[in-house]
Amino acid sequence: MISAKMAKALNAQIQLEGQASFLYLSMAAWCDKEGLDGCTQFMHRQSGEEREHMLKIFHYLSEVDTHALTPAIKPVAHEWTSVTEMFKEVYKHEQKVTASINKLMDISLKENDHTTNNFLQWYIMEQREEENLMRSLLDKIKLIGEGPMSLYYIDKEVEAINAAELAAEGEEEA
Ligand code: OFO
């Protein structure tokens, strides 16, 4: 059994992960509308990953005999001014998630809750990877430059990154 404070904080994390999943889903739809196939696939995969992150906490709460609360999702944007702006928002959201995971970690340390601390280690690693991925993606976009001619190359680049992520996931499962 975990403390009421920890349960509340983990349920808030469920909301944040669910929110990310829906935000990224909306981004996938926008990319699709803009004809950016690589970005569409990338954001669909990211959206699915966030749902998994949310469910992981759901199952953890159940394991420690605590009630997991299905989150209320706030309305998300449906339009972005450019692909750069969209990925900047993803990066910002990931940083918000990292800060939130760090706070959860602080609570687990203060409460000597070793079980939750151990559970959260995975998220610490995941957030480091996610932030790094988004940063390198933004760096690539900067190198390619913006403008209608560049969009094609940005999309191809994101498609390649997505394929590499999928391959890495496959290796992890094997
Ligand atoms: Fe689950 O927030 Fe991103 O990875």
PDB file of C-alpha atoms and ligand atoms in Angstrom:
ATOM      1  CA  MET A   1       0.000   0.000   0.000  1.00  0.00           C
ATOM      2  CA  ILE A   2       1.280   3.468  -0.844  1.00  0.00           C
ATOM      3  CA  SER A   3       0.493   6.776   0.907  1.00  0.00           C
ATOM      4  CA  ALA A   4      -2.559   8.859  -0.024  1.00  0.00           C
ATOM      5  CA  LYS A   5      -0.208  11.641  -1.131  1.00  0.00           C
ATOM      6  CA  MET A   6       1.684   9.306  -3.452  1.00  0.00           C
ATOM      7  CA  ALA A   7      -1.561   7.856  -4.833  1.00  0.00           C
ATOM      8  CA  LYS A   8      -2.844  11.357  -5.620  1.00  0.00           C
ATOM      9  CA  ALA A   9       0.435  12.314  -7.323  1.00  0.00           C
ATOM     10  CA  LEU A  10       0.464   9.113  -9.407  1.00  0.00           C
ATOM     11  CA  ASN A  11      -3.129   9.700 -10.452  1.00  0.00           C
ATOM     12  CA  ALA A  12      -2.138  13.229 -11.534  1.00  0.00           C
ATOM     13  CA  GLN A  13       0.647  11.629 -13.596  1.00  0.00           C
ATOM     14  CA  ILE A  14      -1.939   9.386 -15.249  1.00  0.00           C
ATOM     15  CA  GLN A  15      -3.727  12.571 -16.378  1.00  0.00           C
ATOM     16  CA  LEU A  16      -0.509  14.084 -17.747  1.00  0.00           C
ATOM     17  CA  GLU A  17       0.340  10.944 -19.751  1.00  0.00           C
ATOM     18  CA  GLY A  18      -3.245  10.691 -21.042  1.00  0.00           C
ATOM     19  CA  GLN A  19      -3.179  14.361 -21.981  1.00  0.00           C
ATOM     20  CA  ALA A  20       0.068  13.814 -23.911  1.00  0.00           C
ATOM     21  CA  SER A  21      -1.481  10.863 -25.735  1.00  0.00           C
ATOM     22  CA  PHE A  22      -4.441  12.953 -26.924  1.00  0.00           C
ATOM     23  CA  LEU A  23      -2.300  15.984 -27.748  1.00  0.00           C
ATOM     24  CA  TYR A  24       0.000  13.828 -29.900  1.00  0.00           C
ATOM     25  CA  LEU A  25      -3.004  12.164 -31.523  1.00  0.00           C
ATOM     26  CA  SER A  26      -4.286  15.587 -32.546  1.00  0.00           C
ATOM     27  CA  MET A  27      -0.827  16.431 -33.873  1.00  0.00           C
ATOM     28  CA  ALA A  28      -0.855  13.215 -35.936  1.00  0.00           C
ATOM     29  CA  ALA A  29      -4.174  14.261 -37.472  1.00  0.00           C
ATOM     30  CA  TRP A  30      -2.826  17.733 -38.286  1.00  0.00           C
ATOM     31  CA  CYS A  31       0.321  16.272 -39.897  1.00  0.00           C
ATOM     32  CA  ASP A  32      -1.892  13.952 -41.931  1.00  0.00           C
ATOM     33  CA  LYS A  33      -3.976  16.909 -43.138  1.00  0.00           C
ATOM     34  CA  GLU A  34      -0.770  18.702 -44.127  1.00  0.00           C
ATOM     35  CA  GLY A  35       0.404  15.683 -46.155  1.00  0.00           C
ATOM     36  CA  LEU A  36       3.336  14.950 -43.853  1.00  0.00           C
ATOM     37  CA  ASP A  37       3.269  11.154 -43.819  1.00  0.00           C
ATOM     38  CA  GLY A  38       6.485  10.639 -41.835  1.00  0.00           C
ATOM     39  CA  CYS A  39       5.405  13.097 -39.136  1.00  0.00           C
ATOM     40  CA  THR A  40       1.946  11.475 -39.025  1.00  0.00           C
ATOM     41  CA  GLN A  41       3.427   8.033 -38.333  1.00  0.00           C
ATOM     42  CA  PHE A  42       5.829   9.500 -35.800  1.00  0.00           C
ATOM     43  CA  MET A  43       3.095  11.269 -33.820  1.00  0.00           C
ATOM     44  CA  HIS A  44       0.787   8.234 -33.906  1.00  0.00           C
ATOM     45  CA  ARG A  45       3.591   6.113 -32.431  1.00  0.00           C
ATOM     46  CA  GLN A  46       4.298   8.773 -29.784  1.00  0.00           C
ATOM     47  CA  SER A  47       0.601   8.969 -28.925  1.00  0.00           C
ATOM     48  CA  GLY A  48       0.457   5.195 -28.496  1.00  0.00           C
ATOM     49  CA  GLU A  49       3.552   5.273 -26.291  1.00  0.00           C
ATOM     50  CA  GLU A  50       1.991   7.864 -23.998  1.00  0.00           C
ATOM     51  CA  ARG A  51      -1.101   5.715 -23.629  1.00  0.00           C
ATOM     52  CA  GLU A  52       1.171   2.860 -22.580  1.00  0.00           C
ATOM     53  CA  HIS A  53       2.888   5.140 -20.047  1.00  0.00           C
ATOM     54  CA  MET A  54      -0.534   5.999 -18.648  1.00  0.00           C
ATOM     55  CA  LEU A  55      -1.586   2.351 -18.428  1.00  0.00           C
ATOM     56  CA  LYS A  56       1.674   1.340 -16.766  1.00  0.00           C
ATOM     57  CA  ILE A  57       0.752   3.595 -13.829  1.00  0.00           C
ATOM     58  CA  PHE A  58      -2.808   2.259 -13.891  1.00  0.00           C
ATOM     59  CA  HIS A  59      -1.536  -1.287 -13.453  1.00  0.00           C
ATOM     60  CA  TYR A  60       1.004  -0.249 -10.849  1.00  0.00           C
ATOM     61  CA  LEU A  61      -1.708   1.377  -8.714  1.00  0.00           C
ATOM     62  CA  SER A  62      -3.791  -1.741  -8.971  1.00  0.00           C
ATOM     63  CA  GLU A  63      -0.788  -3.872  -7.942  1.00  0.00           C
ATOM     64  CA  VAL A  64      -0.297  -1.795  -4.796  1.00  0.00           C
ATOM     65  CA  ASP A  65      -3.998  -1.985  -3.998  1.00  0.00           C
ATOM     66  CA  THR A  66      -4.808   1.634  -4.896  1.00  0.00           C
ATOM     67  CA  HIS A  67      -7.623   3.026  -6.999  1.00  0.00           C
ATOM     68  CA  ALA A  68      -6.464   4.252 -10.446  1.00  0.00           C
ATOM     69  CA  LEU A  69      -8.626   7.128 -11.655  1.00  0.00           C
ATOM     70  CA  THR A  70      -9.510   7.457 -15.328  1.00  0.00           C
ATOM     71  CA  PRO A  71      -8.416  10.999 -16.183  1.00  0.00           C
ATOM     72  CA  ALA A  72     -10.424  13.883 -17.610  1.00  0.00           C
ATOM     73  CA  ILE A  73      -8.698  15.053 -20.769  1.00  0.00           C
ATOM     74  CA  LYS A  74      -8.631  18.806 -21.397  1.00  0.00           C
ATOM     75  CA  PRO A  75      -9.392  20.049 -24.931  1.00  0.00           C
ATOM     76  CA  VAL A  76      -6.342  19.948 -27.200  1.00  0.00           C
ATOM     77  CA  ALA A  77      -5.322  22.195 -30.116  1.00  0.00           C
ATOM     78  CA  HIS A  78      -6.090  20.988 -33.639  1.00  0.00           C
ATOM     79  CA  GLU A  79      -3.911  23.354 -35.650  1.00  0.00           C
ATOM     80  CA  TRP A  80      -0.260  24.409 -35.591  1.00  0.00           C
ATOM     81  CA  THR A  81       1.391  27.223 -37.519  1.00  0.00           C
ATOM     82  CA  SER A  82       4.331  25.069 -38.600  1.00  0.00           C
ATOM     83  CA  VAL A  83       5.913  21.686 -38.031  1.00  0.00           C
ATOM     84  CA  THR A  84       8.673  23.398 -36.027  1.00  0.00           C
ATOM     85  CA  GLU A  85       6.125  24.988 -33.701  1.00  0.00           C
ATOM     86  CA  MET A  86       4.453  21.623 -33.275  1.00  0.00           C
ATOM     87  CA  PHE A  87       7.678  19.817 -32.321  1.00  0.00           C
ATOM     88  CA  LYS A  88       8.621  22.690 -29.999  1.00  0.00           C
ATOM     89  CA  GLU A  89       5.343  22.088 -28.188  1.00  0.00           C
ATOM     90  CA  VAL A  90       6.094  18.354 -27.949  1.00  0.00           C
ATOM     91  CA  TYR A  91       9.486  19.146 -26.441  1.00  0.00           C
ATOM     92  CA  LYS A  92       7.881  21.540 -23.942  1.00  0.00           C
ATOM     93  CA  HIS A  93       5.332  18.914 -22.936  1.00  0.00           C
ATOM     94  CA  GLU A  94       8.070  16.325 -22.446  1.00  0.00           C
ATOM     95  CA  GLN A  95       9.957  18.735 -20.193  1.00  0.00           C
ATOM     96  CA  LYS A  96       6.785  19.215 -18.165  1.00  0.00           C
ATOM     97  CA  VAL A  97       6.434  15.431 -17.833  1.00  0.00           C
ATOM     98  CA  THR A  98      10.072  15.116 -16.719  1.00  0.00           C
ATOM     99  CA  ALA A  99       9.570  17.774 -14.018  1.00  0.00           C
ATOM    100  CA  SER A 100       6.482  15.940 -12.818  1.00  0.00           C
ATOM    101  CA  ILE A 101       8.294  12.570 -12.686  1.00  0.00           C
ATOM    102  CA  ASN A 102      11.083  14.220 -10.691  1.00  0.00           C
ATOM    103  CA  LYS A 103       8.503  15.469  -8.167  1.00  0.00           C
ATOM    104  CA  LEU A 104       7.082  11.958  -7.857  1.00  0.00           C
ATOM    105  CA  MET A 105      10.604  10.714  -7.253  1.00  0.00           C
ATOM    106  CA  ASP A 106      11.075  13.327  -4.499  1.00  0.00           C
ATOM    107  CA  ILE A 107       7.914  12.128  -2.738  1.00  0.00           C
ATOM    108  CA  SER A 108       9.021   8.496  -2.953  1.00  0.00           C
ATOM    109  CA  LEU A 109      12.404   9.415  -1.426  1.00  0.00           C
ATOM    110  CA  LYS A 110      10.846  11.472   1.364  1.00  0.00           C
ATOM    111  CA  GLU A 111       8.432   8.673   2.209  1.00  0.00           C
ATOM    112  CA  ASN A 112      10.994   5.877   1.935  1.00  0.00           C
ATOM    113  CA  ASP A 113       8.642   4.325  -0.586  1.00  0.00           C
ATOM    114  CA  HIS A 114      11.180   2.020  -2.245  1.00  0.00           C
ATOM    115  CA  THR A 115       8.584   0.181  -4.297  1.00  0.00           C
ATOM    116  CA  THR A 116       7.355   3.332  -6.043  1.00  0.00           C
ATOM    117  CA  ASN A 117      10.898   4.624  -6.313  1.00  0.00           C
ATOM    118  CA  ASN A 118      11.870   1.456  -8.137  1.00  0.00           C
ATOM    119  CA  PHE A 119       8.801   1.701 -10.380  1.00  0.00           C
ATOM    120  CA  LEU A 120       9.647   5.311 -11.296  1.00  0.00           C
ATOM    121  CA  GLN A 121      13.201   4.503 -12.407  1.00  0.00           C
ATOM    122  CA  TRP A 122      11.857   3.381 -15.760  1.00  0.00           C
ATOM    123  CA  TYR A 123      10.176   6.759 -16.296  1.00  0.00           C
ATOM    124  CA  ILE A 124      13.381   8.633 -15.429  1.00  0.00           C
ATOM    125  CA  MET A 125      15.211   6.760 -18.198  1.00  0.00           C
ATOM    126  CA  GLU A 126      12.319   7.114 -20.635  1.00  0.00           C
ATOM    127  CA  GLN A 127      12.121  10.881 -20.145  1.00  0.00           C
ATOM    128  CA  ARG A 128      15.860  11.281 -20.686  1.00  0.00           C
ATOM    129  CA  GLU A 129      15.482   9.420 -23.997  1.00  0.00           C
ATOM    130  CA  GLU A 130      12.365  11.332 -25.036  1.00  0.00           C
ATOM    131  CA  GLU A 131      13.842  14.754 -24.349  1.00  0.00           C
ATOM    132  CA  ASN A 132      16.995  13.782 -26.204  1.00  0.00           C
ATOM    133  CA  LEU A 133      14.942  12.532 -29.171  1.00  0.00           C
ATOM    134  CA  MET A 134      12.913  15.742 -29.396  1.00  0.00           C
ATOM    135  CA  ARG A 135      16.004  17.929 -29.054  1.00  0.00           C
ATOM    136  CA  SER A 136      17.835  16.101 -31.841  1.00  0.00           C
ATOM    137  CA  LEU A 137      14.739  16.266 -34.016  1.00  0.00           C
ATOM    138  CA  LEU A 138      14.512  20.045 -33.531  1.00  0.00           C
ATOM    139  CA  ASP A 139      18.243  20.342 -34.297  1.00  0.00           C
ATOM    140  CA  LYS A 140      17.724  18.445 -37.566  1.00  0.00           C
ATOM    141  CA  ILE A 141      14.818  20.708 -38.540  1.00  0.00           C
ATOM    142  CA  LYS A 142      17.002  23.725 -37.840  1.00  0.00           C
ATOM    143  CA  LEU A 143      19.758  22.314 -40.052  1.00  0.00           C
ATOM    144  CA  ILE A 144      17.400  21.559 -42.915  1.00  0.00           C
ATOM    145  CA  GLY A 145      15.741  24.962 -42.574  1.00  0.00           C
ATOM    146  CA  GLU A 146      12.071  25.837 -42.980  1.00  0.00           C
ATOM    147  CA  GLY A 147      10.066  26.709 -46.059  1.00  0.00           C
ATOM    148  CA  PRO A 148       7.957  24.672 -48.510  1.00  0.00           C
ATOM    149  CA  MET A 149      10.985  23.053 -50.140  1.00  0.00           C
ATOM    150  CA  SER A 150      12.356  21.911 -46.811  1.00  0.00           C
ATOM    151  CA  LEU A 151       9.139  20.305 -45.579  1.00  0.00           C
ATOM    152  CA  TYR A 152       9.659  17.263 -47.780  1.00  0.00           C
ATOM    153  CA  TYR A 153      13.122  16.650 -46.315  1.00  0.00           C
ATOM    154  CA  ILE A 154      11.955  17.274 -42.754  1.00  0.00           C
ATOM    155  CA  ASP A 155       9.204  14.719 -43.257  1.00  0.00           C
ATOM    156  CA  LYS A 156      11.662  12.173 -44.686  1.00  0.00           C
ATOM    157  CA  GLU A 157      13.980  12.747 -41.736  1.00  0.00           C
ATOM    158  CA  VAL A 158      11.163  12.238 -39.218  1.00  0.00           C
ATOM    159  CA  GLU A 159      10.122   9.095 -41.120  1.00  0.00           C
ATOM    160  CA  ALA A 160      13.662   7.717 -40.752  1.00  0.00           C
ATOM    161  CA  ILE A 161      13.745   8.567 -37.022  1.00  0.00           C
ATOM    162  CA  ASN A 162      10.389   6.848 -36.592  1.00  0.00           C
ATOM    163  CA  ALA A 163      11.642   3.715 -38.352  1.00  0.00           C
ATOM    164  CA  ALA A 164      14.723   3.667 -36.095  1.00  0.00           C
ATOM    165  CA  GLU A 165      12.510   4.016 -32.997  1.00  0.00           C
ATOM    166  CA  LEU A 166      10.297   1.156 -34.164  1.00  0.00           C
ATOM    167  CA  ALA A 167      13.338  -1.029 -34.832  1.00  0.00           C
ATOM    168  CA  ALA A 168      14.734  -0.247 -31.363  1.00  0.00           C
ATOM    169  CA  GLU A 169      11.374  -1.137 -29.774  1.00  0.00           C
ATOM    170  CA  GLY A 170      11.419  -4.434 -31.671  1.00  0.00           C
ATOM    171  CA  GLU A 171      14.898  -5.185 -30.369  1.00  0.00           C
ATOM    172  CA  GLU A 172      13.812  -4.427 -26.816  1.00  0.00           C
ATOM    173  CA  GLU A 173      10.908  -6.861 -27.119  1.00  0.00           C
ATOM    174  CA  ALA A 174      13.032  -9.624 -28.681  1.00  0.00           C
TER     175      ALA A 174
HETATM  176 FE1  OFO B   1       5.167   9.690 -21.102  1.00  0.00          FE
HETATM  177  O1  OFO B   1       5.735  11.351 -21.384  1.00  0.00           O
HETATM  178 FE2  OFO B   1       6.690  11.289 -22.932  1.00  0.00          FE
HETATM  179  O2  OFO B   1       7.675   9.837 -22.837  1.00  0.00           O
END
